[in-house]
Tab-separated table of C-alpha atoms in Angstrom:
chain	number	residue	atom	x	y	z
A	13	UNK	CA	196.863	-65.976	32.992
A	14	UNK	CA	197.468	-66.749	36.497
A	15	UNK	CA	195.189	-67.189	39.796
A	16	UNK	CA	197.641	-65.431	42.097
A	17	UNK	CA	201.036	-63.907	42.030
A	18	UNK	CA	202.104	-66.337	44.461
A	19	UNK	CA	201.237	-69.034	40.995
A	20	UNK	CA	202.871	-66.068	38.592
A	21	UNK	CA	206.309	-66.241	40.828
A	22	UNK	CA	206.021	-69.609	40.871
A	23	UNK	CA	206.316	-70.283	36.610
A	24	UNK	CA	208.492	-67.657	36.389
A	25	UNK	CA	210.880	-69.247	38.471
A	26	UNK	CA	210.286	-73.129	38.399
A	27	UNK	CA	209.760	-72.943	34.857
A	28	UNK	CA	211.258	-70.193	33.140
A	29	UNK	CA	207.927	-68.026	32.212
A	30	UNK	CA	208.641	-64.847	30.933
A	31	UNK	CA	207.441	-62.677	33.808
A	32	UNK	CA	205.964	-60.310	31.212
A	33	UNK	CA	203.752	-62.175	29.905
A	34	UNK	CA	202.307	-63.363	32.529
A	35	UNK	CA	198.989	-61.274	34.503
A	36	UNK	CA	197.200	-62.167	37.265
A	37	UNK	CA	193.476	-62.771	37.801
A	38	UNK	CA	192.004	-63.324	40.890
A	39	UNK	CA	189.442	-65.725	41.245
A	40	UNK	CA	185.629	-64.230	41.800
A	41	UNK	CA	182.682	-65.554	43.795
A	42	UNK	CA	178.831	-66.035	42.395
A	43	UNK	CA	176.565	-63.470	43.371
A	44	UNK	CA	174.519	-65.852	45.242
A	45	UNK	CA	177.253	-65.532	47.765
A	46	UNK	CA	176.483	-60.881	47.840
A	47	UNK	CA	172.710	-61.422	47.310
A	48	UNK	CA	171.342	-64.348	49.477
A	49	UNK	CA	170.042	-63.925	52.660
A	50	UNK	CA	171.101	-66.733	55.237
A	51	UNK	CA	168.009	-69.183	55.854
A	52	UNK	CA	167.390	-72.153	57.671
A	53	UNK	CA	168.301	-75.025	54.965
A	54	UNK	CA	167.267	-78.146	56.868
A	55	UNK	CA	171.424	-78.409	57.969
A	56	UNK	CA	171.113	-80.220	62.344
A	57	UNK	CA	174.387	-77.742	63.243
A	58	UNK	CA	175.528	-76.276	66.964
A	59	UNK	CA	175.215	-73.088	68.107
A	60	UNK	CA	179.355	-72.390	68.349
A	61	UNK	CA	181.070	-73.736	65.349
A	62	UNK	CA	184.322	-73.589	63.981
A	63	UNK	CA	183.899	-74.174	59.942
A	64	UNK	CA	186.041	-75.563	57.359
A	65	UNK	CA	185.381	-75.986	53.719
A	66	UNK	CA	187.681	-78.573	51.548
A	67	UNK	CA	188.584	-81.878	49.696
A	68	UNK	CA	190.293	-84.085	51.538
A	69	UNK	CA	194.597	-83.870	50.533
A	70	UNK	CA	197.438	-83.410	52.709
A	71	UNK	CA	197.669	-80.005	51.300
A	72	UNK	CA	194.300	-78.730	53.674
A	73	UNK	CA	196.184	-79.646	56.740
A	74	UNK	CA	193.402	-81.101	58.373
A	75	UNK	CA	194.897	-83.477	60.745
A	76	UNK	CA	196.973	-80.023	62.437
A	77	UNK	CA	193.223	-78.640	62.479
A	78	UNK	CA	192.203	-81.428	64.813
A	79	UNK	CA	195.198	-80.736	67.007
A	80	UNK	CA	194.460	-77.396	67.393
A	81	UNK	CA	190.861	-78.187	67.999
A	82	UNK	CA	191.676	-80.433	70.275
A	83	UNK	CA	193.599	-78.015	71.950
A	84	UNK	CA	190.929	-75.417	71.840
A	85	UNK	CA	188.017	-76.689	72.803
A	86	UNK	CA	190.340	-77.777	76.805
A	87	UNK	CA	188.966	-74.059	77.145
A	88	UNK	CA	185.882	-73.660	75.027
A	89	UNK	CA	183.743	-76.534	75.529
A	90	UNK	CA	180.932	-74.887	74.561
A	91	UNK	CA	182.480	-75.425	70.432
A	92	UNK	CA	182.614	-77.275	67.970
A	93	UNK	CA	184.113	-78.376	64.688
A	94	UNK	CA	182.229	-78.665	62.116
A	95	UNK	CA	184.247	-80.013	58.262
A	96	UNK	CA	182.795	-80.250	54.775
A	97	UNK	CA	184.327	-82.078	51.810
A	98	UNK	CA	184.400	-85.612	50.595
A	99	UNK	CA	186.592	-88.212	51.986
A	100	UNK	CA	187.604	-86.976	55.653
A	101	UNK	CA	185.616	-88.907	58.010
A	102	UNK	CA	187.568	-92.219	57.356
A	103	UNK	CA	190.518	-91.025	57.884
A	104	UNK	CA	190.032	-87.940	60.922
A	105	UNK	CA	187.063	-89.187	63.398
A	106	UNK	CA	189.438	-92.070	64.332
A	107	UNK	CA	191.570	-88.795	65.963
A	108	UNK	CA	188.872	-86.984	67.025
A	109	UNK	CA	188.178	-90.641	69.208
A	110	UNK	CA	191.225	-91.233	70.537
A	111	UNK	CA	190.932	-87.550	71.558
A	112	UNK	CA	187.618	-87.960	72.768
A	113	UNK	CA	186.351	-85.061	70.801
A	114	UNK	CA	183.830	-87.380	68.622
A	115	UNK	CA	180.942	-85.425	69.900
A	116	UNK	CA	182.411	-82.141	69.338
A	117	UNK	CA	183.839	-82.299	65.222
A	118	UNK	CA	180.953	-82.943	62.538
A	119	UNK	CA	181.944	-83.830	58.847
A	120	UNK	CA	179.468	-82.962	56.783
A	121	UNK	CA	180.854	-84.523	53.183
A	122	UNK	CA	180.529	-82.368	49.960
A	123	UNK	CA	177.724	-79.138	50.285
A	124	UNK	CA	175.987	-79.289	46.775
A	125	UNK	CA	174.156	-76.649	47.363
A	126	UNK	CA	175.741	-72.798	47.226
A	127	UNK	CA	172.893	-71.538	49.989
A	128	UNK	CA	173.841	-74.047	52.183
A	129	UNK	CA	177.627	-72.672	52.073
A	130	UNK	CA	176.194	-69.525	52.889
A	131	UNK	CA	174.207	-70.547	55.443
A	132	UNK	CA	177.223	-72.575	57.119
A	133	UNK	CA	179.784	-69.178	56.340
A	134	UNK	CA	176.785	-67.007	57.648
A	135	UNK	CA	176.510	-69.656	61.228
A	136	UNK	CA	179.991	-69.991	61.860
A	137	UNK	CA	181.979	-67.952	64.758
A	138	UNK	CA	185.727	-68.088	62.480
A	139	UNK	CA	186.208	-70.161	59.283
A	140	UNK	CA	189.789	-71.645	58.905
A	141	UNK	CA	191.981	-72.102	56.402
A	142	UNK	CA	195.332	-74.057	58.054
A	143	UNK	CA	196.492	-75.111	54.449
A	144	UNK	CA	200.361	-75.991	53.913
A	145	UNK	CA	200.246	-75.119	50.710
A	146	UNK	CA	196.984	-73.654	47.874
A	147	UNK	CA	197.460	-71.694	45.080
A	148	UNK	CA	194.338	-69.525	46.031
A	149	UNK	CA	191.828	-70.393	48.370
A	150	UNK	CA	188.488	-69.319	47.187
A	151	UNK	CA	185.948	-70.428	50.289
A	152	UNK	CA	188.665	-67.939	52.467
A	153	UNK	CA	186.713	-64.920	49.746
A	154	UNK	CA	183.782	-66.548	49.843
A	155	UNK	CA	183.279	-66.588	54.184
A	156	UNK	CA	184.667	-62.844	54.639
A	157	UNK	CA	181.530	-61.727	51.468
A	158	UNK	CA	179.573	-63.410	54.307
A	159	UNK	CA	181.106	-61.333	57.120
A	160	UNK	CA	182.665	-64.311	59.101
A	161	UNK	CA	185.709	-64.083	60.340
A	162	UNK	CA	188.996	-65.916	59.180
A	163	UNK	CA	192.128	-67.591	60.186
A	164	UNK	CA	194.057	-69.457	58.198
A	165	UNK	CA	198.072	-70.425	56.888
A	166	UNK	CA	200.726	-67.886	56.424
A	167	UNK	CA	201.897	-69.783	52.907
A	168	UNK	CA	201.527	-69.105	49.163
A	169	UNK	CA	198.708	-67.633	48.326
A	170	UNK	CA	196.774	-67.584	51.436
A	171	UNK	CA	198.724	-64.387	52.531
A	172	UNK	CA	198.119	-62.859	49.285
A	173	UNK	CA	194.421	-63.812	49.274
A	174	UNK	CA	193.585	-62.687	52.740
A	175	UNK	CA	195.429	-59.899	52.898
A	176	UNK	CA	195.356	-57.592	56.632
A	177	UNK	CA	191.436	-58.986	56.895
A	178	UNK	CA	192.841	-62.674	58.256
A	179	UNK	CA	194.295	-63.839	61.220
A	180	UNK	CA	197.121	-65.751	60.419
A	181	UNK	CA	198.961	-68.337	61.487
A	182	UNK	CA	202.666	-68.805	60.929
A	183	UNK	CA	203.201	-72.435	61.588
A	184	UNK	CA	200.400	-73.850	60.046
A	185	UNK	CA	202.167	-77.440	61.156
A	186	UNK	CA	201.414	-76.755	64.929
A	187	UNK	CA	198.198	-77.163	66.441
A	188	UNK	CA	199.062	-75.314	69.583
A	189	UNK	CA	199.290	-72.102	67.450
A	190	UNK	CA	196.351	-72.550	65.121
A	191	UNK	CA	194.632	-73.389	68.922
A	192	UNK	CA	195.536	-69.828	70.545
A	193	UNK	CA	194.993	-68.170	67.198
A	194	UNK	CA	191.448	-69.391	67.370
A	195	UNK	CA	190.662	-68.229	70.801
A	196	UNK	CA	191.790	-65.069	70.334
């Protein structure tokens, strides 16, 4: 079983698996994402924010997300960026300080509560997954389940998972393209 057709094709083409022996079974999400009504869960958040949920990894492309947000905030100064996940703070705070947007970017760290994640998705004006490589991209379907618009890379499995329900970034290494699509 594979989590996406992208993984299936990778196993066939790079490893030599027999295509007929592989079956794609997409990941699901907890039923709470459908059942839970968002409530205040003691998160101090700005009114207008864009959201990114991930762990610290270069493939998540959060440095370019910061570059794009820096350009975006010139035209939309009332917006903020909220980033969740372990380890981002030290590696990206300096970039935010360099750009002068440290007061516009909030690093929440790891969010272990589904209710808090749901509230984050519900409050976000846009969910952004600018990854360079993903085998699935579960936060995309979490955001979509909550009705949050999604902006994601047109790479690997992200395009497959998002389908026509998201705005796609053709070049996730372009902060300018990302900024332009954030504003549309």
